[in-house]
Amino acid sequence: MGRAIKLGVIGAGSAEFSLGLVRDLCVAESLRGSTVTFMDIDGARLAMIHRLAQRYADELGVDLSFEATLSREEALHEADFIINTALVGSHGLGEAWRDEAEKLGYYRGLRHAVNMHQYDLMLSVARDMERLCPNAWLIQSSNPVFEGCTLMTRETGIRVVGLCHGFYGYRQLCEALKVPADEVQWQAPGVNHWIYLTEFRHQGKDLYPRLNAWIEERAEAYWQTFRGELGDTQLSRAAVDHYRRVGLMPIGDASRTFSEWYYHTDLETKRAWYGWLGGFDSEIGWSHYLRRLEERVARIREVAQDASLRVSDVYPPGDPHELHIAVLDSIANDQPRILQVNVPNRGAIAGIADDVVVEGKALVDGSGIRLLQTGRLPDKLMQMVLLARIAKAEKELLAYRTGDRAVLTSCILDEQATRSLKHAEQTVDRMLAFPGNEALAQRFGKQSSSLPEYVLPPLDESR
Amino acid sequence: MGRAIKLGVIGAGSAEFSLGLVRDLCVAESLRGSTVTFMDIDGARLAMIHRLAQRYADELGVDLSFEATLSREEALHEADFIINTALVGSHGLGEAWRDEAEKLGYYRGLRHAVNMHQYDLMLSVARDMERLCPNAWLIQSSNPVFEGCTLMTRETGIRVVGLCHGFYGYRQLCEALKVPADEVQWQAPGVNHWIYLTEFRHQGKDLYPRLNAWIEERAEAYWQTFRGELGDTQLSRAAVDHYRRVGLMPIGDASRTFSEWYYHTDLETKRAWYGWLGGFDSEIGWSHYLRRLEERVARIREVAQDASLRVSDVYPPGDPHELHIAVLDSIANDQPRILQVNVPNRGAIAGIADDVVVEGKALVDGSGIRLLQTGRLPDKLMQMVLLARIAKAEKELLAYRTGDRAVLTSCILDEQATRSLKHAEQTVDRMLAFPGNEALAQRFGKQSSSLPEYVLPPLDESR
C-alpha cells in the first residue's frame, strides 16, 4: 500500500481538468486515504467540483477526502503536492487584449501581457509555498509551462515540474503507421511545445523510414480529406513541412500552434497548413475550441445537478490521459516511472543552460526527477528552432524580471509583424494602458528614455 | 633589433590599405629587413602597389623588400604572417545582387551571398596556409571578420586573428567629452561590429556620468548641426538611442551600419537616425563612400605615375591607424601589447561558446594572443544584442557548412522584411540563380523538400 498525501489544486474551477484528476486519482490504489483541497476564486464552480469529486469517489467506494476553499493559504497548508492549473482571468483577459493587438497589426494577438500575468500568479503561488509548504512539489499545469517553470525554479527554492500532454502526439504517428503505440520506443526532447522526435523505434527497428514512406506515398491523399479537427494536426501539412525543414518530426504542440511565424501570418495561410479550422488558435479554431469546452463544461454541470446520475458512469475511469497522478504516485510512493516532464536542464541537453527548463523523459521516483541524458541535438534543430525559442523566452523573462520597458519593446520588435520602432513603442503603450494590465503598467513604468546607469560586475563575481 | 619576417598580403590591390600598411611598416624599426609579398588577381594594381611600396621604403631609407605575385602559393610560401584583405569581386558583385534584392523587398539588400563568397575565399586561403605555411599567423582584415574568423578557426588549424579599426570610435566620445583619448582606460568587448563600452575611465574616474551629462545637455544641439559624415556616427541619434535601450554605449560600427533593423527600414528612417547621408550604407552614404574611395585611389594612381613626387611627402608616416603592424611586431618580436582583436572566446566572455570569435582586448606577444577576461556582460546586452547576433551568425555558418537549403531559407525567414515562406523561398531561388552565384547554387542544390535522414549521435560522442 502507498502513502496518503495532501494535494492542493490551485485553479480547481477548471471543471474538466479537476474531474479528470479525480478520475485518475480514484484509479491509483497507492494513493488511497489522500486528501485533495480544491482552491479557486470562483466559489460556485468550486462547490460543484467538490460535490462531483466526492460523488465520484463514493460511487467507486474509494477512500479519498475532498475539501474546497477560496483561500490559497488553506490549500497550501501542509500540502505534499500542489497542482497549479490556474489561468489569470481565465480566457477572457487574453481575448480582449488579442482583439486590440489585432487592430495594431498582430494577427491573433500578442502573448506577452497574458504570459506576464501568469508569471505573477505562478511566482506568487511558489512563494507562498516557500512559506507554507516548502518541501512540497509544485506541478505546473497551466501555461506558459516553459517560461513559468524556468522562472519559478530560478526565483524560488520550490521543486517544480511542468506537465503537458502534447507529447501524446507521437501516438497519432503510430496510428498512421499502424504500429501499436505502447510497443514503440520514443524520445521527444526540447522545450515545452517545441519537442522533436529524436528516437522512434518498434521492436528495435527505426520507424523514421516508415514515416518517410507514409509521407511520400500517403500524405497527399490524407491531406485531401484532412479536416484538421482540434488535436488532429500531428500530421498536418505544416508539421510535415516543418519536419522537412528541421530534420526531425515535431510532436504535439510543436506540430500545431507553436510553430514558426510563417505558418501563421493570416487565416488563409493557417488553413492551407492546418486544415479547415486553421489550427487550434485561428479565429475559427479558437471559437470552435471554446464552444467545445463550453459544451463539455455544460455537460459536467448537468451531471452535477442531476443526482440520479452516476458520475462515474458518465465519465468512466480509464487510462489516465494526464501525467499528474503518475508523477504524484512515483514521488510519494517511490514508484519509479519514466515520464515526459519539464524540469531544469542541468546538462541533459548539451548547449542549453543548466537553469533553463527543458522537456524530456525523466526517471521519477521517491528521490525526485532525473532527466535522461539527451546529449547533443542536431545543429539544425538547435540553430533553426530551439536556441531562438529559448532566446525569446529569456528576453521576455528578463523584461518581466527587470520591469525594463526597453527590453519589453525589444520583445515586440522581434515580432515578425512589427514594422518600425514607433509601431513597437505604440504597441507597448497600448498593452500597458489596456484594462486589466494596471500591474504591468506599474512594473514597466520606468521609461526607456532615461539614461542607464551601468556598473560592470567585478570579475570575481562574474561567473 | 627585431626579427625580419616574411609577410604575404592577399588582396593587396586595395591601394589604400596596402599603402597604409607600407607606411606603418616603414615606421616599425623592429621589422627592418622584412619581406612583403603582395598578391592580387589584378596585375595592374599589383604592379602599382609594388612600385609605390618600394619608392616609399627607398625614400625613407628603410631596409624592406617587396615582391608582387599573381600566385597565392608564392605569397604563402614560407610566410610568417598572412594578411587577408581580399573582397571577392571587390564591391561589384555585392552591388548588383543588392539591387536585385531590393526589388524583392529588402531595402539595401541581403548579405548572405556576399558573405558566403567571402567564406569560400577565406577558407581556401586558410587551407592553403595549412599546406604551405602551417605555422604562420593569419590576420583577417576583410569582412565578415566575425563569421569568417569563427569559421576558419573551427575548420582549420591555422592561427587566426581578425582586426577591425571600428573600436577607435571611443576616441570620438573622448573628443566630445574633451578628455585626451590616450589617457582614457576603456574596454569594449563583444563580437566584431557589435562592441560595447563596458569601461570608460579617466584618471580612475568613470566617464559614463559625463557622457550622460553630454547627452542630456549637449546632444540635441549637436544633432541640430550634425551632418553625419562618413565615420562620424559615433554620437548619432541612433547610437544614443541604442545606448538608452541596451545600457552600454555602442562603439564604432555598432553605432552605425550594423545596428538593429529598425534604424534601417528605409532612407527616411536612416536619415532621421544617422544624419543627411543616412549612414555609411544608405544609398546616399554608400555612393558617397565609393566616390571618396575612388578619389583617394585616383590620387594614389596620380602619385604612382608621377615619379617626381615623394610618396612619403604625400602620405607622410605617422601614428598607425590600423593594428596590423603592431600585431605582427608583438608576435614576431615578443613585444607585449594590449590590442583590440578578434579571436576565439575560450571563456573570456561568459555565456558565449568557446569557439565563437569575439572581439576584445588581448595581450599579444611572442606566445600568441590571450584575451583579457571580460566575465559576465549585462543580461540586457546579452539578451537584446549579442546572443541574437551570434545566433544569426551560427545559422548562416550552418547553412554554409551544410549546403542545406532549408537552413539558408531559415536565415532569410529571420529577416524582418520577409513577409511569407513563399517570399523567402523566392528570394533564395533568385539569390542562387543570380549571375556570379553559380558555386552557391551548386552548394545549395539539395532541395529542402527531400525528406531528411536523421541519425542521432550516440550519447558518448555527445559533448
PDB file of C-alpha atoms in Angstrom, chain A residues 197-199 206 208 211-213 215-216 240-241 243-248 261-263 265 273 346-351 373-381 383-385 387-388 390-391 394-395 398 401-402 404-407 409-410 412-421 425 448-454 456-457 459 461-463, chain B residues 197-199 206 208 211-213 215-216 240-241 243-248 261-263 265 273 347-351 373-381 383-385 387-388 390-391 394-395 398 401-402 404-407 409-410 412-421 425 448-457 459 461-463:
ATOM      1  CA  LEU A 197      11.089  13.078 -32.124  1.00  0.00           C
ATOM      2  CA  THR A 198      14.740  12.055 -31.812  1.00  0.00           C
ATOM      3  CA  GLU A 199      14.044   8.340 -31.427  1.00  0.00           C
ATOM      4  CA  ASP A 206      13.786   2.673 -36.659  1.00  0.00           C
ATOM      5  CA  TYR A 208      11.532   7.016 -39.426  1.00  0.00           C
ATOM      6  CA  LEU A 211       7.227   7.637 -41.579  1.00  0.00           C
ATOM      7  CA  ASN A 212       9.071   8.935 -44.637  1.00  0.00           C
ATOM      8  CA  ALA A 213       7.363   6.327 -46.798  1.00  0.00           C
ATOM      9  CA  ILE A 215       4.686  10.924 -46.202  1.00  0.00           C
ATOM     10  CA  GLU A 216       5.841  10.122 -49.728  1.00  0.00           C
ATOM     11  CA  VAL A 240       5.391  17.634 -42.297  1.00  0.00           C
ATOM     12  CA  ASP A 241       6.808  20.802 -43.864  1.00  0.00           C
ATOM     13  CA  TYR A 243       9.857  18.127 -40.389  1.00  0.00           C
ATOM     14  CA  ARG A 244      11.324  18.503 -43.881  1.00  0.00           C
ATOM     15  CA  ARG A 245      12.994  21.738 -42.884  1.00  0.00           C
ATOM     16  CA  VAL A 246      14.304  20.840 -39.470  1.00  0.00           C
ATOM     17  CA  GLY A 247      15.021  17.156 -39.958  1.00  0.00           C
ATOM     18  CA  LEU A 248      13.045  15.826 -37.010  1.00  0.00           C
ATOM     19  CA  TRP A 261       5.628  32.517 -37.722  1.00  0.00           C
ATOM     20  CA  TYR A 262       5.212  31.897 -41.424  1.00  0.00           C
ATOM     21  CA  TYR A 263       2.603  29.184 -40.900  1.00  0.00           C
ATOM     22  CA  THR A 265       0.512  35.041 -40.915  1.00  0.00           C
ATOM     23  CA  TRP A 273      -1.254  24.427 -43.483  1.00  0.00           C
ATOM     24  CA  ARG A 346      21.126  20.601 -15.706  1.00  0.00           C
ATOM     25  CA  GLY A 347      23.185  19.237 -18.561  1.00  0.00           C
ATOM     26  CA  ALA A 348      20.637  16.846 -20.074  1.00  0.00           C
ATOM     27  CA  ILE A 349      20.571  18.626 -23.432  1.00  0.00           C
ATOM     28  CA  ALA A 350      24.011  19.863 -24.477  1.00  0.00           C
ATOM     29  CA  GLY A 351      24.215  23.518 -25.435  1.00  0.00           C
ATOM     30  CA  GLN A 373      20.629  12.431 -20.806  1.00  0.00           C
ATOM     31  CA  THR A 374      19.862  13.580 -24.336  1.00  0.00           C
ATOM     32  CA  GLY A 375      23.313  14.836 -25.300  1.00  0.00           C
ATOM     33  CA  ARG A 376      23.738  16.881 -28.401  1.00  0.00           C
ATOM     34  CA  LEU A 377      20.712  17.552 -30.543  1.00  0.00           C
ATOM     35  CA  PRO A 378      21.263  18.103 -34.273  1.00  0.00           C
ATOM     36  CA  ASP A 379      22.757  21.509 -35.111  1.00  0.00           C
ATOM     37  CA  LYS A 380      19.819  22.260 -37.389  1.00  0.00           C
ATOM     38  CA  LEU A 381      17.280  21.758 -34.645  1.00  0.00           C
ATOM     39  CA  GLN A 383      20.014  26.724 -34.666  1.00  0.00           C
ATOM     40  CA  MET A 384      16.702  26.771 -36.510  1.00  0.00           C
ATOM     41  CA  VAL A 385      14.368  26.241 -33.592  1.00  0.00           C
ATOM     42  CA  LEU A 387      18.025  28.411 -29.436  1.00  0.00           C
ATOM     43  CA  ALA A 388      15.743  31.019 -30.984  1.00  0.00           C
ATOM     44  CA  ILE A 390      14.931  29.913 -25.724  1.00  0.00           C
ATOM     45  CA  ALA A 391      16.274  33.382 -26.580  1.00  0.00           C
ATOM     46  CA  GLU A 394      14.865  34.637 -21.908  1.00  0.00           C
ATOM     47  CA  LYS A 395      14.147  38.089 -23.259  1.00  0.00           C
ATOM     48  CA  LEU A 398      14.324  39.499 -18.488  1.00  0.00           C
ATOM     49  CA  ARG A 401      12.213  40.443 -14.003  1.00  0.00           C
ATOM     50  CA  THR A 402      13.621  43.930 -14.576  1.00  0.00           C
ATOM     51  CA  ASP A 404      12.605  47.447 -18.176  1.00  0.00           C
ATOM     52  CA  ARG A 405      10.482  48.923 -20.912  1.00  0.00           C
ATOM     53  CA  ALA A 406      13.331  48.800 -23.426  1.00  0.00           C
ATOM     54  CA  VAL A 407      13.512  45.024 -23.024  1.00  0.00           C
ATOM     55  CA  THR A 409       9.907  46.835 -26.509  1.00  0.00           C
ATOM     56  CA  SER A 410      12.714  44.647 -27.803  1.00  0.00           C
ATOM     57  CA  ILE A 412       7.838  43.355 -29.595  1.00  0.00           C
ATOM     58  CA  LEU A 413      10.498  44.416 -32.097  1.00  0.00           C
ATOM     59  CA  ASP A 414      11.304  40.732 -32.551  1.00  0.00           C
ATOM     60  CA  GLU A 415       7.780  40.014 -33.752  1.00  0.00           C
ATOM     61  CA  GLN A 416       7.754  39.494 -37.499  1.00  0.00           C
ATOM     62  CA  ALA A 417       4.679  41.703 -37.857  1.00  0.00           C
ATOM     63  CA  THR A 418       6.381  44.724 -36.280  1.00  0.00           C
ATOM     64  CA  ARG A 419       7.038  47.369 -38.922  1.00  0.00           C
ATOM     65  CA  SER A 420       9.007  50.038 -37.099  1.00  0.00           C
ATOM     66  CA  LEU A 421      10.281  51.213 -33.755  1.00  0.00           C
ATOM     67  CA  GLU A 425       6.514  51.514 -28.908  1.00  0.00           C
ATOM     68  CA  SER A 448      13.287  53.566 -21.502  1.00  0.00           C
ATOM     69  CA  SER A 449      14.240  57.127 -22.439  1.00  0.00           C
ATOM     70  CA  SER A 450      16.088  57.645 -19.162  1.00  0.00           C
ATOM     71  CA  LEU A 451      19.824  57.188 -19.345  1.00  0.00           C
ATOM     72  CA  PRO A 452      21.037  53.907 -17.971  1.00  0.00           C
ATOM     73  CA  GLU A 453      23.298  53.580 -15.016  1.00  0.00           C
ATOM     74  CA  TYR A 454      25.639  50.746 -15.621  1.00  0.00           C
ATOM     75  CA  LEU A 456      30.139  46.279 -14.588  1.00  0.00           C
ATOM     76  CA  PRO A 457      30.089  43.398 -12.140  1.00  0.00           C
ATOM     77  CA  LEU A 459      35.355  39.892 -12.366  1.00  0.00           C
ATOM     78  CA  GLU A 461      31.625  37.558  -9.244  1.00  0.00           C
ATOM     79  CA  SER A 462      31.437  37.193 -12.934  1.00  0.00           C
ATOM     80  CA  ARG A 463      30.508  33.552 -13.368  1.00  0.00           C
TER      81      ARG A 463
ATOM     82  CA  LEU B 197      31.845  50.241 -23.920  1.00  0.00           C
ATOM     83  CA  THR B 198      31.933  48.366 -20.610  1.00  0.00           C
ATOM     84  CA  GLU B 199      34.646  50.536 -19.057  1.00  0.00           C
ATOM     85  CA  ASP B 206      34.144  56.783 -14.537  1.00  0.00           C
ATOM     86  CA  TYR B 208      29.860  57.484 -18.118  1.00  0.00           C
ATOM     87  CA  LEU B 211      28.755  61.060 -21.209  1.00  0.00           C
ATOM     88  CA  ASN B 212      25.233  61.043 -19.771  1.00  0.00           C
ATOM     89  CA  ALA B 213      25.538  64.737 -18.981  1.00  0.00           C
ATOM     90  CA  ILE B 215      23.750  63.581 -23.890  1.00  0.00           C
ATOM     91  CA  GLU B 216      21.307  65.391 -21.622  1.00  0.00           C
ATOM     92  CA  VAL B 240      22.492  57.290 -28.336  1.00  0.00           C
ATOM     93  CA  ASP B 241      19.070  55.675 -28.709  1.00  0.00           C
ATOM     94  CA  TYR B 243      22.697  53.179 -25.708  1.00  0.00           C
ATOM     95  CA  ARG B 244      19.498  54.159 -23.898  1.00  0.00           C
ATOM     96  CA  ARG B 245      17.924  50.838 -24.782  1.00  0.00           C
ATOM     97  CA  VAL B 246      20.819  48.495 -24.133  1.00  0.00           C
ATOM     98  CA  GLY B 247      22.525  50.319 -21.288  1.00  0.00           C
ATOM     99  CA  LEU B 248      26.031  50.480 -22.777  1.00  0.00           C
ATOM    100  CA  TRP B 261      16.875  46.576 -38.132  1.00  0.00           C
ATOM    101  CA  TYR B 262      14.503  49.345 -37.120  1.00  0.00           C
ATOM    102  CA  TYR B 263      17.114  52.052 -37.654  1.00  0.00           C
ATOM    103  CA  THR B 265      13.986  50.248 -42.694  1.00  0.00           C
ATOM    104  CA  TRP B 273      18.866  58.438 -37.117  1.00  0.00           C
ATOM    105  CA  GLY B 347      35.922  31.593 -21.828  1.00  0.00           C
ATOM    106  CA  ALA B 348      36.745  35.301 -21.971  1.00  0.00           C
ATOM    107  CA  ILE B 349      33.102  36.382 -22.197  1.00  0.00           C
ATOM    108  CA  ALA B 350      30.827  34.266 -20.021  1.00  0.00           C
ATOM    109  CA  GLY B 351      27.823  32.755 -21.779  1.00  0.00           C
ATOM    110  CA  GLN B 373      38.881  38.072 -19.176  1.00  0.00           C
ATOM    111  CA  THR B 374      35.646  40.013 -19.523  1.00  0.00           C
ATOM    112  CA  GLY B 375      33.421  37.829 -17.380  1.00  0.00           C
ATOM    113  CA  ARG B 376      29.716  38.316 -17.462  1.00  0.00           C
ATOM    114  CA  LEU B 377      28.289  41.069 -19.622  1.00  0.00           C
ATOM    115  CA  PRO B 378      24.994  42.652 -18.557  1.00  0.00           C
ATOM    116  CA  ASP B 379      21.965  40.430 -19.199  1.00  0.00           C
ATOM    117  CA  LYS B 380      20.395  43.166 -21.301  1.00  0.00           C
ATOM    118  CA  LEU B 381      23.328  43.360 -23.663  1.00  0.00           C
ATOM    119  CA  GLN B 383      19.699  39.096 -24.474  1.00  0.00           C
ATOM    120  CA  MET B 384      18.959  42.167 -26.565  1.00  0.00           C
ATOM    121  CA  VAL B 385      22.007  42.133 -28.804  1.00  0.00           C
ATOM    122  CA  LEU B 387      23.081  36.303 -28.354  1.00  0.00           C
ATOM    123  CA  ALA B 388      20.799  37.232 -31.240  1.00  0.00           C
ATOM    124  CA  ILE B 390      25.659  35.195 -32.566  1.00  0.00           C
ATOM    125  CA  ALA B 391      22.606  33.059 -33.372  1.00  0.00           C
ATOM    126  CA  GLU B 394      25.717  30.498 -36.410  1.00  0.00           C
ATOM    127  CA  LYS B 395      22.728  29.893 -38.635  1.00  0.00           C
ATOM    128  CA  LEU B 398      25.470  26.226 -40.578  1.00  0.00           C
ATOM    129  CA  ARG B 401      28.772  24.365 -43.912  1.00  0.00           C
ATOM    130  CA  THR B 402      25.918  22.005 -44.737  1.00  0.00           C
ATOM    131  CA  ASP B 404      21.235  22.881 -46.660  1.00  0.00           C
ATOM    132  CA  ARG B 405      18.678  24.990 -48.449  1.00  0.00           C
ATOM    133  CA  ALA B 406      16.251  24.828 -45.538  1.00  0.00           C
ATOM    134  CA  VAL B 407      18.817  26.474 -43.279  1.00  0.00           C
ATOM    135  CA  THR B 409      15.819  29.767 -46.196  1.00  0.00           C
ATOM    136  CA  SER B 410      15.559  29.981 -42.423  1.00  0.00           C
ATOM    137  CA  ILE B 412      16.002  34.700 -44.926  1.00  0.00           C
ATOM    138  CA  LEU B 413      12.890  33.976 -42.864  1.00  0.00           C
ATOM    139  CA  ASP B 414      14.621  35.701 -39.955  1.00  0.00           C
ATOM    140  CA  GLU B 415      14.885  38.944 -41.913  1.00  0.00           C
ATOM    141  CA  GLN B 416      12.339  41.448 -40.663  1.00  0.00           C
ATOM    142  CA  ALA B 417      11.368  42.369 -44.228  1.00  0.00           C
ATOM    143  CA  THR B 418      10.363  38.799 -45.111  1.00  0.00           C
ATOM    144  CA  ARG B 419       6.606  38.561 -45.485  1.00  0.00           C
ATOM    145  CA  SER B 420       5.943  34.855 -46.020  1.00  0.00           C
ATOM    146  CA  LEU B 421       7.516  31.480 -46.623  1.00  0.00           C
ATOM    147  CA  GLU B 425      11.835  30.767 -50.943  1.00  0.00           C
ATOM    148  CA  SER B 448      14.883  21.140 -48.867  1.00  0.00           C
ATOM    149  CA  SER B 449      11.778  19.266 -49.981  1.00  0.00           C
ATOM    150  CA  SER B 450      13.553  15.928 -49.772  1.00  0.00           C
ATOM    151  CA  LEU B 451      12.904  14.011 -46.604  1.00  0.00           C
ATOM    152  CA  PRO B 452      15.690  14.199 -44.076  1.00  0.00           C
ATOM    153  CA  GLU B 453      17.669  11.248 -42.925  1.00  0.00           C
ATOM    154  CA  TYR B 454      18.423  11.692 -39.310  1.00  0.00           C
ATOM    155  CA  VAL B 455      20.764   9.692 -37.135  1.00  0.00           C
ATOM    156  CA  LEU B 456      21.017  10.715 -33.507  1.00  0.00           C
ATOM    157  CA  PRO B 457      24.657  10.840 -32.475  1.00  0.00           C
ATOM    158  CA  LEU B 459      25.477   9.628 -26.335  1.00  0.00           C
ATOM    159  CA  GLU B 461      30.114  11.344 -28.564  1.00  0.00           C
ATOM    160  CA  SER B 462      27.556  13.833 -27.470  1.00  0.00           C
ATOM    161  CA  ARG B 463      29.673  16.567 -25.892  1.00  0.00           C
TER     162      ARG B 463
END
